Every structure is written in C-alpha cells, then in structure tokens.
Amino acid sequence: MTKIKFLIFLIFGIFIFHWVYKFFAGPESIELILNAKYKIFYLVIAHIPTLYFDSLAWLILMVKNKLSTKTAFIITWISQTSGKFIPSGNITGEFVRFYLARRSGQKFSEASSTVLMDLFIATFSLFIIGLAALIFVIFSIKSNLILNQFQYLILAFSLISLGTLFFLFLIRKRVISKFLVSTKKFEFLNKKNIYNLLRLDISLNKLSHRKWRLFGAVVLRLIGWIAGAFEIYIFFWIIGVDAKVSDVLIIESVTAIIRSAAFFIPSAIGVQELAFVIVGELVGYSSIVSFSVAIGRRLREIMVGIPAIITWIFIFREQSNHIN
C-alpha cells in the first residue's frame, strides 16, 4: 500500500512538473541555464554556508557527548539530502540525523532531544523569516489581486505558530512522562523503550530551559535561511540577472513553506517548481527566469546530494564492517 501511494504521489508530482515545464517556457529556461553551465558549480560552494550554520545550530543544543563540528556538518549534509530525496521529506531527514548521531556515540535521549528541538527551531525560524517576508510584501505591493494570493500563506504561518506553541506545551508540562505514567496503553512497550521515552522527555524539558542555547540556535538557523536565499542570489548572478536581496529572501522563505506543506510528494517534484514560478513572478521576474531558478535549485540538490548519499553508504559500510 505504501509503495502504491508513493507511485501515485510521484506520478502526480511528475505531471505537475511537466505542466509547469510546458506552460512556463521550460525549454527557454533550460537554454538560459545551458548558456551559463560552466558556472553552475558555484551553487555547490554557495550551499556550504547553509550547511555550516545549520550544523552549528544543532551543535549548540548539545551538552553531553557533543559531536565535533566536522561530524555534525557531515550528518547535517546527509540528513538534509535524505529529506530532499526520500518521500517523507524533512521528517525522514530527522530520522537519518538521529540514526547517524547515535552511530557517532550519542545516547538515545541526547540524539533524539537535540534533533527534535532543532527541528522545532528550524520551523520556528522559517516562520520568523517567512512572516517578515510577508509583512514586507504587504507594505510594498499595493495590488489586492496579488495580496489575495498570500491568504494561504497567512494560514500556513498560523498553523506553524500553533504547532510551535503546542510543542512547547508538551515539553514544558512533561506531557510524555505524565501520559506514560497515567495510561496503560503502552504496555506493549518493553521497559527499555519506556525508559528511553522518559529520558527523552526529561532531556527535552531541560533543553527548553536553556534559553541562551535556544536563542543562539534560532539566530544560527535564521542565518542558515538567509544563506539559503544567498544561493538563489548566486544563481541569479550565474544566469546574468540582477536580483534584489529582498526578492531572494521572499522566494526562499515562501517556497520553503510550500515545499514543507507538500512533504507527501517525493522531493516535492513539480510543487517546488510551481512555487518558484509563482513567487518569482510575484516579485517581478519572468516565468522563464523563475523556472530556471527552480531548475537551478534541483541541480544544486543533485550536485550536493549524490556525494552525500555516497558518503552515507561509505559510513554505513564502514560501521557494518566494524560491527562484524
């Protein structure tokens, strides 16, 4: 059943991609990229700051068994790649990050609590930068027709806000521990799993009170999002388009939110391209340029992702040999 759903969503995504390609001058966009093909490798270099600051944001949350910057960078690199290529999106990436953190020597409670908290912080920082972009658009664009397109984004921001508040409530009120103690529905779990869940609850609660670490992680995540927008700016430069900083911030934040909402479609194929075109045209770029930016993002994901997958296979094989 899972494979059938995967195929259905994949076909649906490919259909959207094909429609965007035909309707928004895909061949012209490809030609625009081919004319600057020798500069495309700059996208890989431009992605390094994003990975670095995202790694530091996760690293700053660690108190015990802290990973090295190099290890955190590699794990973040692999996990974000898996989040792009595997159907469940960012959630899959967090499972991969947890798995690799455990393999690197962290305990269950340490790895799971920092990964979950970093996921919360990443979502919260996206909300902040997305809200700032939305406010900027509202005050700078006067057309009601265009502003009406942001009603769904306002709804998305509201849902993210409610989600973050609910997550904080669960942590601060120790809901996990109270639920495990007060109910017998988890009798199928063995003592080790119950103990791990209790330790996770304690670790998350302690981490939620380390305000300066949380603040530092939010700041670093915000810098990471801005670095992601810088990647789009670099691509505009590659194809010879003069872009505004405010434009790339809007494109990066809004498309990230749309991609997150379309997590059930493998790699958000089609949806991500459509989002780039819509938001790109919204801030004043042609459909040809906007679609070329979407293709550029895919190229970057592939160029960064393939080495990450190879590294993951290498690490897994090395660890398996270690165990054997």
PDB file of C-alpha atoms in Angstrom, residues 9-162:
ATOM      1  CA  PHE A   9       2.185  10.924  -5.486  1.00  0.00           C
ATOM      2  CA  LEU A  10       5.280  10.569  -7.667  1.00  0.00           C
ATOM      3  CA  ILE A  11       3.189  10.430 -10.852  1.00  0.00           C
ATOM      4  CA  PHE A  12       1.153  13.389  -9.616  1.00  0.00           C
ATOM      5  CA  GLY A  13       4.345  15.364  -8.984  1.00  0.00           C
ATOM      6  CA  ILE A  14       5.776  14.472 -12.403  1.00  0.00           C
ATOM      7  CA  PHE A  15       2.510  15.585 -14.013  1.00  0.00           C
ATOM      8  CA  ILE A  16       2.757  18.969 -12.259  1.00  0.00           C
ATOM      9  CA  PHE A  17       6.404  19.292 -13.294  1.00  0.00           C
ATOM     10  CA  HIS A  18       5.544  18.514 -16.916  1.00  0.00           C
ATOM     11  CA  TRP A  19       2.706  21.033 -16.864  1.00  0.00           C
ATOM     12  CA  VAL A  20       4.949  23.750 -15.395  1.00  0.00           C
ATOM     13  CA  TYR A  21       7.659  22.910 -17.949  1.00  0.00           C
ATOM     14  CA  LYS A  22       5.242  23.235 -20.895  1.00  0.00           C
ATOM     15  CA  PHE A  23       3.180  26.154 -19.615  1.00  0.00           C
ATOM     16  CA  PHE A  24       6.010  28.340 -18.303  1.00  0.00           C
ATOM     17  CA  ALA A  25       8.525  28.124 -21.165  1.00  0.00           C
ATOM     18  CA  GLY A  26      10.662  25.279 -19.843  1.00  0.00           C
ATOM     19  CA  PRO A  27      12.899  24.964 -22.951  1.00  0.00           C
ATOM     20  CA  GLU A  28      13.842  28.650 -22.763  1.00  0.00           C
ATOM     21  CA  SER A  29      14.669  28.236 -19.061  1.00  0.00           C
ATOM     22  CA  ILE A  30      16.901  25.245 -19.799  1.00  0.00           C
ATOM     23  CA  GLU A  31      18.648  27.222 -22.537  1.00  0.00           C
ATOM     24  CA  LEU A  32      19.245  30.057 -20.069  1.00  0.00           C
ATOM     25  CA  ILE A  33      20.982  27.603 -17.731  1.00  0.00           C
ATOM     26  CA  LEU A  34      22.991  25.947 -20.519  1.00  0.00           C
ATOM     27  CA  ASN A  35      24.382  29.325 -21.536  1.00  0.00           C
ATOM     28  CA  ALA A  36      25.940  29.600 -18.067  1.00  0.00           C
ATOM     29  CA  LYS A  37      26.652  25.885 -17.488  1.00  0.00           C
ATOM     30  CA  TYR A  38      30.326  26.408 -16.623  1.00  0.00           C
ATOM     31  CA  LYS A  39      29.352  28.494 -13.588  1.00  0.00           C
ATOM     32  CA  ILE A  40      26.782  26.060 -12.142  1.00  0.00           C
ATOM     33  CA  PHE A  41      29.361  24.505  -9.796  1.00  0.00           C
ATOM     34  CA  TYR A  42      29.285  27.782  -7.822  1.00  0.00           C
ATOM     35  CA  LEU A  43      25.930  26.598  -6.438  1.00  0.00           C
ATOM     36  CA  VAL A  44      27.698  23.802  -4.548  1.00  0.00           C
ATOM     37  CA  ILE A  45      30.141  26.276  -2.982  1.00  0.00           C
ATOM     38  CA  ALA A  46      27.260  28.643  -2.162  1.00  0.00           C
ATOM     39  CA  HIS A  47      25.480  25.841  -0.275  1.00  0.00           C
ATOM     40  CA  ILE A  48      28.353  25.291   2.180  1.00  0.00           C
ATOM     41  CA  PRO A  49      27.434  28.270   4.451  1.00  0.00           C
ATOM     42  CA  THR A  50      23.861  26.958   4.736  1.00  0.00           C
ATOM     43  CA  LEU A  51      25.066  23.533   5.853  1.00  0.00           C
ATOM     44  CA  TYR A  52      27.637  25.069   8.192  1.00  0.00           C
ATOM     45  CA  PHE A  53      25.213  27.324  10.072  1.00  0.00           C
ATOM     46  CA  ASP A  54      22.541  24.614  10.226  1.00  0.00           C
ATOM     47  CA  SER A  55      25.173  22.302  11.736  1.00  0.00           C
ATOM     48  CA  LEU A  56      26.175  24.906  14.316  1.00  0.00           C
ATOM     49  CA  ALA A  57      22.513  25.472  15.237  1.00  0.00           C
ATOM     50  CA  TRP A  58      22.214  21.764  16.055  1.00  0.00           C
ATOM     51  CA  LEU A  59      25.630  21.618  17.707  1.00  0.00           C
ATOM     52  CA  ILE A  60      24.882  24.450  20.135  1.00  0.00           C
ATOM     53  CA  LEU A  61      21.988  22.420  21.583  1.00  0.00           C
ATOM     54  CA  MET A  62      24.282  19.587  22.627  1.00  0.00           C
ATOM     55  CA  VAL A  63      25.510  19.476  26.222  1.00  0.00           C
ATOM     56  CA  LYS A  64      26.789  15.924  26.702  1.00  0.00           C
ATOM     57  CA  ASN A  65      28.718  13.807  24.186  1.00  0.00           C
ATOM     58  CA  LYS A  66      28.984  16.822  21.917  1.00  0.00           C
ATOM     59  CA  LEU A  67      29.867  15.940  18.346  1.00  0.00           C
ATOM     60  CA  SER A  68      32.720  17.611  16.516  1.00  0.00           C
ATOM     61  CA  THR A  69      31.885  20.355  14.028  1.00  0.00           C
ATOM     62  CA  LYS A  70      33.062  18.111  11.197  1.00  0.00           C
ATOM     63  CA  THR A  71      30.835  15.198  12.275  1.00  0.00           C
ATOM     64  CA  ALA A  72      27.811  17.474  12.775  1.00  0.00           C
ATOM     65  CA  PHE A  73      28.412  19.014   9.341  1.00  0.00           C
ATOM     66  CA  ILE A  74      28.563  15.614   7.621  1.00  0.00           C
ATOM     67  CA  ILE A  75      25.465  14.328   9.436  1.00  0.00           C
ATOM     68  CA  THR A  76      23.520  17.507   8.601  1.00  0.00           C
ATOM     69  CA  TRP A  77      24.634  17.222   4.980  1.00  0.00           C
ATOM     70  CA  ILE A  78      23.459  13.604   4.710  1.00  0.00           C
ATOM     71  CA  SER A  79      20.199  14.151   6.605  1.00  0.00           C
ATOM     72  CA  GLN A  80      19.169  17.175   4.556  1.00  0.00           C
ATOM     73  CA  THR A  81      19.892  15.235   1.378  1.00  0.00           C
ATOM     74  CA  SER A  82      17.700  12.345   2.540  1.00  0.00           C
ATOM     75  CA  GLY A  83      14.977  14.877   3.354  1.00  0.00           C
ATOM     76  CA  LYS A  84      15.082  16.030  -0.265  1.00  0.00           C
ATOM     77  CA  PHE A  85      15.161  12.619  -1.959  1.00  0.00           C
ATOM     78  CA  ILE A  86      13.035  10.392   0.296  1.00  0.00           C
ATOM     79  CA  PRO A  87       9.206  10.735   0.192  1.00  0.00           C
ATOM     80  CA  SER A  88       8.568  11.775   3.785  1.00  0.00           C
ATOM     81  CA  GLY A  89      10.679  14.898   3.343  1.00  0.00           C
ATOM     82  CA  ASN A  90      12.167  16.673   6.348  1.00  0.00           C
ATOM     83  CA  ILE A  91      10.808  14.075   8.767  1.00  0.00           C
ATOM     84  CA  THR A  92      12.881  11.384   7.063  1.00  0.00           C
ATOM     85  CA  GLY A  93      15.919  13.639   7.325  1.00  0.00           C
ATOM     86  CA  GLU A  94      15.472  13.884  11.083  1.00  0.00           C
ATOM     87  CA  PHE A  95      15.309  10.094  11.426  1.00  0.00           C
ATOM     88  CA  VAL A  96      18.530   9.831   9.446  1.00  0.00           C
ATOM     89  CA  ARG A  97      20.170  12.506  11.593  1.00  0.00           C
ATOM     90  CA  PHE A  98      19.090  10.708  14.767  1.00  0.00           C
ATOM     91  CA  TYR A  99      20.413   7.404  13.425  1.00  0.00           C
ATOM     92  CA  LEU A 100      23.796   8.854  12.462  1.00  0.00           C
ATOM     93  CA  ALA A 101      24.093  10.775  15.745  1.00  0.00           C
ATOM     94  CA  ARG A 102      23.524   7.516  17.610  1.00  0.00           C
ATOM     95  CA  ARG A 103      26.129   5.821  15.429  1.00  0.00           C
ATOM     96  CA  SER A 104      28.527   8.631  16.309  1.00  0.00           C
ATOM     97  CA  GLY A 105      28.314   7.884  20.023  1.00  0.00           C
ATOM     98  CA  GLN A 106      25.346   9.819  21.396  1.00  0.00           C
ATOM     99  CA  LYS A 107      22.759   8.229  23.680  1.00  0.00           C
ATOM    100  CA  PHE A 108      19.117   7.881  22.649  1.00  0.00           C
ATOM    101  CA  SER A 109      17.907  10.783  24.806  1.00  0.00           C
ATOM    102  CA  GLU A 110      20.758  13.077  23.724  1.00  0.00           C
ATOM    103  CA  ALA A 111      20.375  12.432  19.995  1.00  0.00           C
ATOM    104  CA  SER A 112      16.571  12.461  19.929  1.00  0.00           C
ATOM    105  CA  SER A 113      16.115  15.552  22.118  1.00  0.00           C
ATOM    106  CA  THR A 114      18.570  17.740  20.170  1.00  0.00           C
ATOM    107  CA  VAL A 115      17.235  16.560  16.803  1.00  0.00           C
ATOM    108  CA  LEU A 116      13.621  17.240  17.811  1.00  0.00           C
ATOM    109  CA  MET A 117      14.478  20.601  19.337  1.00  0.00           C
ATOM    110  CA  ASP A 118      16.468  21.597  16.262  1.00  0.00           C
ATOM    111  CA  LEU A 119      13.521  20.619  14.049  1.00  0.00           C
ATOM    112  CA  PHE A 120      11.300  22.847  16.170  1.00  0.00           C
ATOM    113  CA  ILE A 121      13.799  25.707  15.944  1.00  0.00           C
ATOM    114  CA  ALA A 122      14.150  25.291  12.169  1.00  0.00           C
ATOM    115  CA  THR A 123      10.360  25.506  11.822  1.00  0.00           C
ATOM    116  CA  PHE A 124      10.163  28.496  14.149  1.00  0.00           C
ATOM    117  CA  SER A 125      12.956  30.358  12.338  1.00  0.00           C
ATOM    118  CA  LEU A 126      11.247  29.666   8.987  1.00  0.00           C
ATOM    119  CA  PHE A 127       8.090  31.150  10.478  1.00  0.00           C
ATOM    120  CA  ILE A 128      10.002  34.286  11.547  1.00  0.00           C
ATOM    121  CA  ILE A 129      11.716  34.877   8.207  1.00  0.00           C
ATOM    122  CA  GLY A 130       8.566  33.961   6.272  1.00  0.00           C
ATOM    123  CA  LEU A 131       6.441  36.325   8.346  1.00  0.00           C
ATOM    124  CA  ALA A 132       8.982  39.109   7.802  1.00  0.00           C
ATOM    125  CA  ALA A 133       8.836  38.461   4.053  1.00  0.00           C
ATOM    126  CA  LEU A 134       5.032  38.508   4.121  1.00  0.00           C
ATOM    127  CA  ILE A 135       4.938  41.822   6.016  1.00  0.00           C
ATOM    128  CA  PHE A 136       7.399  43.292   3.528  1.00  0.00           C
ATOM    129  CA  VAL A 137       5.206  42.209   0.607  1.00  0.00           C
ATOM    130  CA  ILE A 138       2.039  43.571   2.217  1.00  0.00           C
ATOM    131  CA  PHE A 139       3.598  47.006   2.742  1.00  0.00           C
ATOM    132  CA  SER A 140       5.404  47.167  -0.602  1.00  0.00           C
ATOM    133  CA  ILE A 141       2.809  45.718  -3.005  1.00  0.00           C
ATOM    134  CA  LYS A 142      -0.472  47.550  -3.375  1.00  0.00           C
ATOM    135  CA  SER A 143      -2.322  45.173  -5.704  1.00  0.00           C
ATOM    136  CA  ASN A 144      -5.152  43.398  -3.859  1.00  0.00           C
ATOM    137  CA  LEU A 145      -5.114  40.702  -6.537  1.00  0.00           C
ATOM    138  CA  ILE A 146      -1.538  39.795  -5.609  1.00  0.00           C
ATOM    139  CA  LEU A 147      -2.068  40.129  -1.875  1.00  0.00           C
ATOM    140  CA  ASN A 148      -5.012  37.738  -2.027  1.00  0.00           C
ATOM    141  CA  GLN A 149      -2.597  35.021  -3.107  1.00  0.00           C
ATOM    142  CA  PHE A 150      -0.970  35.245   0.334  1.00  0.00           C
ATOM    143  CA  GLN A 151      -4.084  34.236   2.245  1.00  0.00           C
ATOM    144  CA  TYR A 152      -2.953  30.612   2.181  1.00  0.00           C
ATOM    145  CA  LEU A 153       0.470  31.645   3.470  1.00  0.00           C
ATOM    146  CA  ILE A 154      -1.140  33.501   6.361  1.00  0.00           C
ATOM    147  CA  LEU A 155      -2.984  30.280   7.166  1.00  0.00           C
ATOM    148  CA  ALA A 156       0.305  28.346   6.959  1.00  0.00           C
ATOM    149  CA  PHE A 157       2.013  30.807   9.307  1.00  0.00           C
ATOM    150  CA  SER A 158      -0.865  30.455  11.759  1.00  0.00           C
ATOM    151  CA  LEU A 159      -0.593  26.665  11.708  1.00  0.00           C
ATOM    152  CA  ILE A 160       3.183  26.825  12.240  1.00  0.00           C
ATOM    153  CA  SER A 161       2.649  29.199  15.166  1.00  0.00           C
ATOM    154  CA  LEU A 162       0.079  26.892  16.759  1.00  0.00           C
TER     155      LEU A 162
END
